[in-house]
């Protein structure tokens, strides 16, 4: 057995109604099972916290099976191998697990994880953000789904968030004009300042529709949609003929029960010949290397900037999760579970 014989994990106790409450999940101590053939033990260092976790807690229709009540919450982690019964990994190796859990220790099949190669000047957290599922989602949605091209007018909602901020920068690098929608003047200044967006709309303090009319007088060619609801409606109503919507998320509806409302004027899809396509990162993973081949040099030479927001302590997972829905975070939200150094 490893010197670390017990771990902590969050288990789904009941399905949340509305916002996640303290009694919906339970932090429990556990003893890891003995390793089987081709298995590894991983000490998790960082856990990715994503809006889709709220969907996984529910039993509504979704792209993966819901997490069962009583089961460990699902999540992506970066960690260090502490034990191995696989020829692929040895203790001390850093790995990315796309489907691990909200737990300090994971026992995983070696084929279910990927090795992490350290890059000069790039922090380990980037493996869960700009060079992980976040960056891949942004790249797939903007290039493969949205088909962004030079000269497009692009609007990104939740533009200061982990995915939106990267998606907007990809569009700029592809020659598009980019307007971001975010909450608060500081986030908007970050978009137009450091990230180089052509304009930003503070949805908390400005009329989104009126500002879109000012900033996009010739209409919108592509909407990278993360929010849904009234903000999506405002952008949708201004899409040009043959406009596109890459539907990445609808976070405004994740804590609500029942069906999520769609566009207010559905006939516009026909009259404007619009293309609206929902996408999930796992559908495009065969193209991950193509995405990373473009994203990695952009990151290393500073053409793409990003923020990672780490909340320390596995015990703080629920408070950290709520930051996704209140905006009390900067960039990619991660839970720090253990130190990066040591075995």
Coordinates of C-alpha atoms in Angstrom, one line a residue:
X1 CA 0.0 0.0 0.0
X2 CA 1.0 3.6 -0.5
X3 CA 2.0 5.6 2.5
X4 CA -1.2 7.6 1.9
X5 CA -3.8 5.0 2.9
X6 CA -6.9 7.1 3.1
X7 CA -8.4 9.8 0.9
X8 CA -11.3 12.2 0.8
X9 CA -14.0 12.3 -1.8
X10 CA -17.3 14.2 -2.5
X11 CA -20.3 11.9 -3.1
X12 CA -23.7 13.0 -4.5
X13 CA -26.1 12.7 -1.6
X14 CA -29.2 13.9 -3.4
X15 CA -30.1 15.7 -6.7
X16 CA -30.0 19.5 -6.2
X17 CA -33.1 21.7 -6.6
X18 CA -31.9 25.0 -7.9
X19 CA -28.5 26.1 -6.6
X20 CA -26.3 23.4 -5.1
X21 CA -26.7 23.3 -1.3
X22 CA -24.4 22.0 1.4
X23 CA -26.6 18.9 2.0
X24 CA -26.6 17.9 -1.7
X25 CA -23.1 16.4 -1.5
X26 CA -21.1 14.7 1.3
X27 CA -17.4 14.8 1.9
X28 CA -16.4 11.3 3.0
X29 CA -13.1 9.5 3.9
X30 CA -12.3 6.3 2.0
X31 CA -9.6 3.7 1.7
X32 CA -8.5 3.1 -1.9
X33 CA -8.9 -0.4 -3.3
X34 CA -5.8 -2.4 -4.2
X35 CA -4.5 -1.8 -7.6
X36 CA -5.4 -4.2 -10.4
X37 CA -3.6 -5.0 -13.6
X38 CA -2.9 -1.9 -15.7
X39 CA -4.1 0.4 -13.0
X40 CA -2.4 3.4 -11.4
X41 CA -3.0 5.3 -8.2
X42 CA -3.0 9.1 -8.7
X43 CA -2.7 11.8 -6.1
X44 CA -4.9 14.5 -7.5
X45 CA -3.4 18.0 -7.5
X46 CA -6.0 20.1 -9.3
X47 CA -9.7 19.5 -10.1
X48 CA -11.5 21.3 -12.9
X49 CA -14.8 22.9 -11.8
X50 CA -17.2 23.4 -14.8
X51 CA -20.8 24.5 -15.2
X52 CA -21.6 21.0 -16.7
X53 CA -21.0 19.5 -13.2
X54 CA -24.3 21.0 -12.2
X55 CA -26.0 19.2 -15.2
X56 CA -24.3 15.9 -14.1
X57 CA -25.9 16.2 -10.7
X58 CA -29.3 16.4 -12.3
X59 CA -31.3 13.7 -14.0
X60 CA -32.3 15.9 -17.0
X61 CA -31.4 14.9 -20.5
X62 CA -27.7 15.4 -21.1
X63 CA -24.7 14.2 -23.1
X64 CA -23.4 11.8 -20.5
X65 CA -25.2 9.6 -17.9
X66 CA -26.0 11.6 -14.8
X67 CA -23.9 10.9 -11.7
X68 CA -25.8 8.4 -9.6
X69 CA -26.9 9.4 -6.1
X70 CA -24.4 7.9 -3.7
X71 CA -21.6 7.9 -6.3
X72 CA -18.4 10.0 -6.4
X73 CA -18.9 13.3 -8.3
X74 CA -17.3 13.1 -11.7
X75 CA -14.5 15.6 -12.7
X76 CA -11.3 16.1 -14.7
X77 CA -8.1 16.2 -12.7
X78 CA -4.4 16.7 -13.0
X79 CA -2.4 14.5 -10.7
X80 CA 0.8 12.6 -9.9
X81 CA 1.1 8.8 -10.1
X82 CA 2.0 7.4 -6.7
X83 CA 1.7 3.6 -7.5
X84 CA 1.6 1.8 -10.8
X85 CA 0.8 -1.7 -12.2
X86 CA 1.2 -0.4 -15.7
X87 CA 4.2 -0.3 -18.0
X88 CA 3.0 3.1 -19.3
X89 CA 3.5 5.0 -16.0
X90 CA 5.8 5.2 -13.0
X91 CA 5.5 7.0 -9.7
X92 CA 6.2 10.7 -10.1
X93 CA 4.6 10.9 -13.6
X94 CA 2.1 13.7 -14.1
X95 CA -1.2 12.7 -15.8
X96 CA -4.5 14.1 -16.9
X97 CA -7.6 12.2 -16.2
X98 CA -10.7 13.3 -18.1
X99 CA -13.1 11.3 -16.0
X100 CA -11.8 11.0 -12.5
X101 CA -13.6 12.4 -9.5
X102 CA -13.9 15.0 -6.8
X103 CA -11.4 13.1 -4.7
X104 CA -7.9 13.4 -3.3
X105 CA -6.9 9.9 -4.6
X106 CA -8.0 8.1 -7.8
X107 CA -7.5 4.5 -8.9
X108 CA -7.6 4.6 -12.7
X109 CA -7.0 2.4 -15.7
X110 CA -3.8 3.5 -17.3
X111 CA -5.5 3.7 -20.7
X112 CA -8.0 6.2 -19.3
X113 CA -5.3 8.9 -18.6
X114 CA -2.9 10.9 -20.6
X115 CA 0.7 11.9 -19.7
X116 CA 1.4 15.6 -19.3
X117 CA 4.5 17.1 -20.8
X118 CA 5.9 20.1 -19.0
X119 CA 6.3 23.2 -21.2
X120 CA 8.8 25.9 -20.4
X121 CA 7.1 28.8 -18.7
X122 CA 3.6 27.2 -18.8
X123 CA 2.1 26.3 -15.4
X124 CA 0.7 22.9 -14.6
X125 CA -2.8 24.4 -14.3
X126 CA -2.8 25.1 -18.1
X127 CA -3.3 21.3 -18.6
X128 CA -6.9 21.8 -17.3
X129 CA -7.5 25.2 -18.9
X130 CA -6.0 26.8 -22.0
X131 CA -4.2 23.6 -23.1
X132 CA -6.9 21.3 -21.7
X133 CA -10.6 20.8 -22.3
X134 CA -11.2 24.6 -21.9
X135 CA -8.9 25.5 -24.8
X136 CA -10.0 22.5 -26.9
X137 CA -13.7 23.6 -26.4
X138 CA -12.9 27.1 -27.5
X139 CA -10.9 26.0 -30.5
X140 CA -13.5 23.3 -31.7
X141 CA -16.4 25.7 -31.2
X142 CA -14.8 28.7 -32.9
X143 CA -13.1 26.9 -35.8
X144 CA -14.9 23.6 -36.5
X145 CA -18.4 24.5 -35.5
X146 CA -18.5 28.3 -36.0
X147 CA -16.2 28.3 -39.0
X148 CA -14.8 31.7 -38.1
X149 CA -13.1 33.5 -40.9
X150 CA -11.3 36.8 -41.4
X151 CA -13.8 39.7 -41.6
X152 CA -16.5 38.1 -39.5
X153 CA -18.1 40.1 -36.7
X154 CA -18.1 37.7 -33.7
X155 CA -19.9 38.0 -30.4
X156 CA -18.9 35.9 -27.4
X157 CA -21.0 35.7 -24.3
X158 CA -19.4 34.9 -20.9
X159 CA -16.4 36.3 -22.7
X160 CA -14.3 36.8 -19.6
X161 CA -14.8 33.2 -18.6
X162 CA -12.4 30.3 -19.2
X163 CA -13.8 29.2 -22.6
X164 CA -15.1 32.5 -23.8
X165 CA -11.9 34.4 -23.3
X166 CA -9.9 31.9 -25.3
X167 CA -12.5 31.6 -28.0
X168 CA -12.5 35.3 -28.5
X169 CA -8.7 35.4 -28.9
X170 CA -8.8 32.6 -31.4
X171 CA -11.3 34.6 -33.5
X172 CA -9.0 37.6 -33.3
X173 CA -6.1 35.5 -34.4
X174 CA -8.2 34.2 -37.3
X175 CA -8.8 37.8 -38.4
X176 CA -12.3 38.4 -37.0
X177 CA -13.7 41.5 -35.2
X178 CA -14.7 40.4 -31.7
X179 CA -17.2 41.8 -29.2
X180 CA -17.4 40.2 -25.7
X181 CA -20.2 40.2 -23.2
X182 CA -19.2 40.0 -19.6
X183 CA -20.3 41.0 -16.1
X184 CA -18.7 44.1 -14.6
X185 CA -16.3 46.9 -15.8
X186 CA -13.1 45.1 -14.7
X187 CA -13.8 42.1 -16.8
X188 CA -14.8 44.3 -19.8
X189 CA -11.5 46.3 -19.4
X190 CA -9.6 43.0 -19.4
X191 CA -11.2 42.0 -22.7
X192 CA -10.6 45.2 -24.6
X193 CA -7.2 45.8 -22.9
X194 CA -5.0 42.7 -22.4
X195 CA -7.0 40.4 -24.7
X196 CA -7.4 42.9 -27.5
X197 CA -11.2 42.4 -28.1
X198 CA -12.7 45.2 -30.3
X199 CA -15.4 46.0 -27.8
X200 CA -17.1 44.7 -24.6
X201 CA -20.6 45.0 -23.1
X202 CA -21.2 44.9 -19.4
X203 CA -24.5 43.1 -19.1
X204 CA -24.8 44.0 -15.5
X205 CA -24.8 47.7 -16.2
X206 CA -25.6 48.2 -19.9
X207 CA -28.5 47.4 -22.2
X208 CA -27.1 44.5 -24.2
X209 CA -29.3 45.0 -27.2
X210 CA -28.6 48.7 -27.5
X211 CA -24.9 48.2 -27.1
X212 CA -24.9 45.5 -29.7
X213 CA -26.6 47.9 -32.1
X214 CA -23.8 50.4 -31.5
X215 CA -20.9 48.0 -31.7
X216 CA -22.2 45.8 -34.5
X217 CA -24.0 48.2 -36.8
X218 CA -23.7 45.7 -39.7
X219 CA -25.1 42.8 -37.7
X220 CA -23.4 39.7 -36.3
X221 CA -21.9 36.8 -38.3
X222 CA -21.1 34.4 -35.5
X223 CA -22.3 34.0 -31.9
X224 CA -20.2 31.9 -29.6
X225 CA -22.9 31.2 -27.0
X226 CA -22.2 30.3 -23.4
X227 CA -25.1 31.8 -21.5
X228 CA -28.5 31.3 -23.1
X229 CA -31.6 33.2 -22.0
X230 CA -32.0 37.0 -22.6
X231 CA -28.4 37.5 -23.6
X232 CA -28.6 34.8 -26.3
X233 CA -31.9 36.3 -27.5
X234 CA -30.3 39.7 -28.0
X235 CA -27.5 38.3 -30.1
X236 CA -29.7 35.9 -32.0
X237 CA -32.0 38.8 -33.0
X238 CA -29.0 40.5 -34.7
X239 CA -27.5 37.6 -36.6
X240 CA -27.0 38.3 -40.3
X241 CA -28.3 36.2 -43.1
X242 CA -26.3 32.9 -43.1
X243 CA -25.2 33.7 -39.5
X244 CA -24.0 31.0 -37.2
X245 CA -24.4 30.2 -33.6
X246 CA -21.9 27.8 -31.9
X247 CA -23.9 26.8 -28.8
X248 CA -21.3 25.8 -26.2
X249 CA -23.4 26.3 -23.0
X250 CA -26.5 27.8 -21.5
X251 CA -25.3 28.4 -17.9
X252 CA -28.2 30.8 -17.2
X253 CA -30.5 27.7 -17.1
X254 CA -28.4 25.1 -15.4
X255 CA -29.8 25.8 -11.9
X256 CA -33.5 25.9 -13.1
X257 CA -35.8 22.9 -13.4
X258 CA -37.8 22.0 -16.5
X259 CA -37.2 22.7 -20.2
X260 CA -34.8 25.6 -21.1
X261 CA -36.4 28.2 -23.4
X262 CA -35.1 28.7 -26.9
X263 CA -35.0 31.7 -29.2
X264 CA -38.0 34.0 -28.9
X265 CA -38.5 34.2 -32.7
X266 CA -37.8 30.7 -34.2
X267 CA -38.9 31.8 -37.7
X268 CA -35.7 33.9 -37.9
X269 CA -33.8 30.6 -38.5
X270 CA -35.6 30.1 -41.7
X271 CA -35.8 33.8 -42.9
X272 CA -32.2 34.4 -42.2
X273 CA -31.0 30.9 -43.1
X274 CA -29.2 30.6 -39.8
X275 CA -27.1 27.7 -38.6
X276 CA -27.3 26.8 -34.9
X277 CA -25.2 23.9 -33.8
X278 CA -24.8 22.6 -30.2
X279 CA -21.4 20.9 -29.5
X280 CA -19.7 19.1 -26.7
X281 CA -15.9 18.8 -26.5
X282 CA -15.9 15.0 -26.5
X283 CA -17.5 14.9 -30.0
X284 CA -14.4 16.6 -31.5
X285 CA -11.6 14.9 -29.6
X286 CA -10.2 13.1 -32.7
X287 CA -9.1 16.6 -33.7
X288 CA -7.5 17.4 -30.4
X289 CA -3.9 17.2 -31.7
X290 CA -4.7 19.6 -34.5
X291 CA -6.1 22.0 -32.0
X292 CA -3.1 21.7 -29.7
X293 CA -0.7 22.1 -32.6
X294 CA -2.2 25.6 -33.0
X295 CA -2.9 26.5 -29.4
X296 CA 0.4 25.5 -27.9
X297 CA 2.7 27.9 -29.8
X298 CA 0.1 30.7 -29.3
X299 CA 0.3 30.1 -25.6
X300 CA 4.0 29.8 -25.4
X301 CA 4.7 33.0 -27.4
X302 CA 2.0 35.0 -25.5
X303 CA -0.5 35.4 -28.3
X304 CA -3.2 33.8 -26.2
X305 CA -3.5 34.9 -22.6
X306 CA -5.6 33.3 -19.9
X307 CA -6.3 33.3 -16.2
X308 CA -6.5 30.3 -13.8
X309 CA -8.4 30.8 -10.5
X310 CA -7.4 28.2 -7.9
X311 CA -9.5 27.7 -4.8
X312 CA -7.4 25.7 -2.3
X313 CA -8.7 22.7 -0.3
X314 CA -10.9 19.8 -1.2
X315 CA -13.2 20.8 1.6
X316 CA -14.0 24.0 -0.3
X317 CA -15.4 22.4 -3.4
X318 CA -19.0 23.4 -2.9
X319 CA -18.2 27.1 -2.2
X320 CA -15.9 27.0 -5.2
X321 CA -18.6 25.5 -7.4
X322 CA -21.0 28.3 -6.6
X323 CA -18.5 30.8 -8.0
X324 CA -19.3 29.5 -11.4
X325 CA -22.8 30.8 -11.2
X326 CA -22.1 34.1 -9.3
X327 CA -19.1 35.3 -11.3
X328 CA -16.9 35.4 -8.2
X329 CA -13.9 34.0 -10.1
X330 CA -11.4 35.1 -12.7
X331 CA -10.9 32.8 -15.7
X332 CA -10.7 29.0 -15.4
X333 CA -11.9 27.8 -12.0
X334 CA -9.9 25.0 -10.4
X335 CA -9.9 23.3 -7.0
X336 CA -6.4 22.9 -5.5
X337 CA -6.4 19.5 -3.8
X338 CA -2.7 18.8 -3.0
X339 CA 0.8 20.3 -3.6
X340 CA 2.4 20.1 -7.0
X341 CA 5.6 18.8 -5.6
X342 CA 6.3 15.5 -3.7
X343 CA 4.9 12.1 -4.2

